[in-house]
Amino acid sequence: MKVITEAILRSELRASTPEAYTVPEGKILSPAAREYLQQCKIRIEDGKGKKNPVKKAEEEQTAEKPEIQATKVLPMPEVQVEKEAKPKFVDYDTGAYYYEKPEHMTHLYGNTLVPKDHKRIFFRGKLDSLETLFVLNQTLLLEMGESQKLIDDLQDVLVSLREMMRCDVMNEPFRREFIIGLSHAELREHSHNPMKFYKIKQMVLPDYTLGKAYALLNQLRAAVREVEVAAATAFHEGRTYAREDIIEELNRMSSAMHIIMCKYLAEAYKE
């Protein structure tokens, strides 16, 4: 049986493109020739005028194939869900979140919490106690008939302590340029050289013979120093200190209390 190749077809169909090509009886199309006719959309018929059985079967299958449509899927009904509650507080040390404030914790600042025995809260407790001691000793000194100038100097230190507490709670920087009328540099200079400014030896040791007022002033000086140490502990983080501004101001307050004691011995408050 002779084979009709693609080359033979191209030669035969060079002049025209018929709707159908009849394969002569006793001949067959090569696969390439059959593909060529299909590409040219030329129907293939056998020598008896019948359609190619394969092609015919494909057409019948296509004609009989029912149209398939996807079933419409209705959208899922939306269920109203309450918005998820957000945590209100965060743990300063661990970063954990809390929906409610645990009873054993307190505010460090804002919505940041720490345990109530945290070193920063311990410092605030010391600072609070120091403020109450200033108020008490001012009251006692006033009842003892001491100078209003002395009471006012102590009040100036108390104002600094209260501002310090506010800045720590609000997480704001703290700075006072002057305490008892002296700059930071002057406080250091006067405290280190009281003989030059007040004709008093440096840090005269307290003694009962110096009187009750001097003892009360010394009590305040020691209490300020104690809070200064508590601040250094509270703000110590690794090799650095978180609030050097507060530690520095407490150091200056210690100097201020030493100066107040020197001025008292020098009778500067009686002028």
CSV table of C-alpha atoms in Angstrom, one decimal, residues 46-168:
chain,number,residue,atom,x,y,z
A,46,ASP,CA,-11.5,7.8,2.0
A,47,GLY,CA,-11.7,6.7,-1.5
A,48,LYS,CA,-15.4,5.8,-1.2
A,49,GLY,CA,-16.4,9.4,-0.3
A,50,LYS,CA,-16.7,8.6,3.4
A,51,LYS,CA,-15.2,10.8,6.1
A,52,ASN,CA,-12.2,9.5,7.9
A,53,PRO,CA,-13.6,7.2,10.6
A,54,VAL,CA,-11.3,8.6,13.3
A,55,LYS,CA,-12.2,12.2,12.4
A,56,LYS,CA,-15.9,11.2,12.2
A,57,ALA,CA,-15.8,9.6,15.6
A,58,GLU,CA,-14.1,12.7,17.0
A,59,GLU,CA,-16.8,15.0,15.5
A,60,GLU,CA,-19.6,12.7,16.7
A,61,GLN,CA,-18.1,12.6,20.2
A,62,THR,CA,-17.9,16.4,20.2
A,63,ALA,CA,-21.5,16.7,19.0
A,64,GLU,CA,-22.8,14.3,21.6
A,65,LYS,CA,-20.8,15.7,24.5
A,66,PRO,CA,-23.2,17.5,26.8
A,67,GLU,CA,-22.4,21.0,28.0
A,68,ILE,CA,-21.2,21.0,31.5
A,69,GLN,CA,-21.9,24.0,33.8
A,70,ALA,CA,-20.4,24.5,37.3
A,71,THR,CA,-23.0,24.5,40.1
A,72,LYS,CA,-23.3,27.9,41.6
A,73,VAL,CA,-22.1,28.0,45.2
A,74,LEU,CA,-23.8,30.4,47.4
A,75,PRO,CA,-21.4,32.5,49.6
A,76,MET,CA,-21.1,31.5,53.2
A,77,PRO,CA,-23.1,33.6,55.5
A,78,GLU,CA,-20.9,36.0,57.6
A,79,VAL,CA,-21.1,35.5,61.3
A,80,GLN,CA,-20.6,38.7,63.3
A,81,VAL,CA,-17.7,38.1,65.7
A,82,GLU,CA,-16.7,40.4,68.5
A,83,LYS,CA,-13.4,42.1,67.9
A,84,GLU,CA,-10.5,40.4,69.8
A,85,ALA,CA,-9.7,42.2,73.0
A,86,LYS,CA,-6.2,43.7,73.0
A,87,PRO,CA,-3.8,43.5,76.0
A,88,LYS,CA,-3.8,46.6,78.1
A,89,PHE,CA,-0.4,46.2,79.9
A,90,VAL,CA,3.1,45.1,79.1
A,91,ASP,CA,5.7,43.6,81.5
A,92,TYR,CA,8.8,45.8,81.6
A,93,ASP,CA,11.3,43.0,82.3
A,94,THR,CA,9.8,40.1,80.1
A,95,GLY,CA,7.8,41.9,77.5
A,96,ALA,CA,4.7,39.7,78.3
A,97,TYR,CA,1.2,41.2,77.8
A,98,TYR,CA,-1.6,41.4,80.3
A,99,TYR,CA,-5.3,42.0,79.8
A,100,GLU,CA,-5.7,42.9,83.4
A,101,LYS,CA,-3.2,44.3,85.9
A,102,PRO,CA,-2.0,41.6,88.3
A,103,GLU,CA,-2.4,42.5,91.9
A,104,HIS,CA,1.3,41.9,92.6
A,105,MET,CA,2.4,44.4,89.9
A,106,THR,CA,2.3,48.2,89.6
A,107,HIS,CA,2.9,50.9,87.0
A,108,LEU,CA,6.4,51.8,86.2
A,109,TYR,CA,5.2,54.3,83.6
A,110,GLY,CA,2.3,54.4,81.2
A,111,ASN,CA,0.9,50.9,80.7
A,112,THR,CA,4.3,49.3,81.6
A,113,LEU,CA,4.2,47.1,84.7
A,114,VAL,CA,6.8,45.7,87.1
A,115,PRO,CA,6.5,43.7,90.3
A,116,LYS,CA,5.9,45.8,93.4
A,117,ASP,CA,9.2,44.7,94.8
A,118,HIS,CA,11.1,45.8,91.7
A,119,LYS,CA,14.2,47.9,92.4
A,120,ARG,CA,12.7,50.9,90.6
A,121,ILE,CA,9.6,50.8,92.8
A,122,PHE,CA,11.8,50.4,95.9
A,123,PHE,CA,13.6,53.6,94.8
A,124,ARG,CA,10.3,55.4,94.5
A,125,GLY,CA,9.3,54.2,98.0
A,126,LYS,CA,12.6,55.6,99.3
A,127,LEU,CA,12.0,58.9,97.5
A,128,ASP,CA,8.4,59.1,98.9
A,129,SER,CA,9.7,58.5,102.4
A,130,LEU,CA,12.3,61.2,102.0
A,131,GLU,CA,9.7,63.7,100.9
A,132,THR,CA,7.6,63.0,104.1
A,133,LEU,CA,10.8,63.4,106.2
A,134,PHE,CA,11.4,66.8,104.7
A,135,VAL,CA,7.8,67.9,105.5
A,136,LEU,CA,8.1,66.6,109.1
A,137,ASN,CA,11.5,68.2,109.8
A,138,GLN,CA,10.4,71.5,108.3
A,139,THR,CA,7.4,71.4,110.7
A,140,LEU,CA,9.6,70.7,113.7
A,141,LEU,CA,12.1,73.4,112.8
A,142,LEU,CA,9.4,75.9,112.3
A,143,GLU,CA,7.9,75.0,115.7
A,144,MET,CA,11.4,75.4,117.2
A,145,GLY,CA,11.4,79.0,115.9
A,146,GLU,CA,14.1,78.4,113.3
A,147,SER,CA,14.6,80.9,110.4
A,148,GLN,CA,12.1,81.0,107.5
A,149,LYS,CA,15.1,81.2,105.2
A,150,LEU,CA,16.2,77.8,106.5
A,151,ILE,CA,12.7,76.4,105.9
A,152,ASP,CA,12.7,77.9,102.4
A,153,ASP,CA,16.0,76.3,101.5
A,154,LEU,CA,14.6,72.9,102.6
A,155,GLN,CA,11.4,73.6,100.7
A,156,ASP,CA,13.5,74.2,97.5
A,157,VAL,CA,15.1,70.8,97.9
A,158,LEU,CA,11.7,69.2,98.5
A,159,VAL,CA,10.4,70.8,95.3
A,160,SER,CA,13.2,69.1,93.4
A,161,LEU,CA,12.4,65.7,95.0
A,162,ARG,CA,8.7,66.0,94.0
A,163,GLU,CA,9.7,67.0,90.5
A,164,MET,CA,12.1,64.0,90.4
A,165,MET,CA,9.3,61.7,91.3
A,166,ARG,CA,7.0,63.1,88.6
A,167,CYS,CA,9.6,62.8,85.9
A,168,ASP,CA,10.4,59.2,86.9
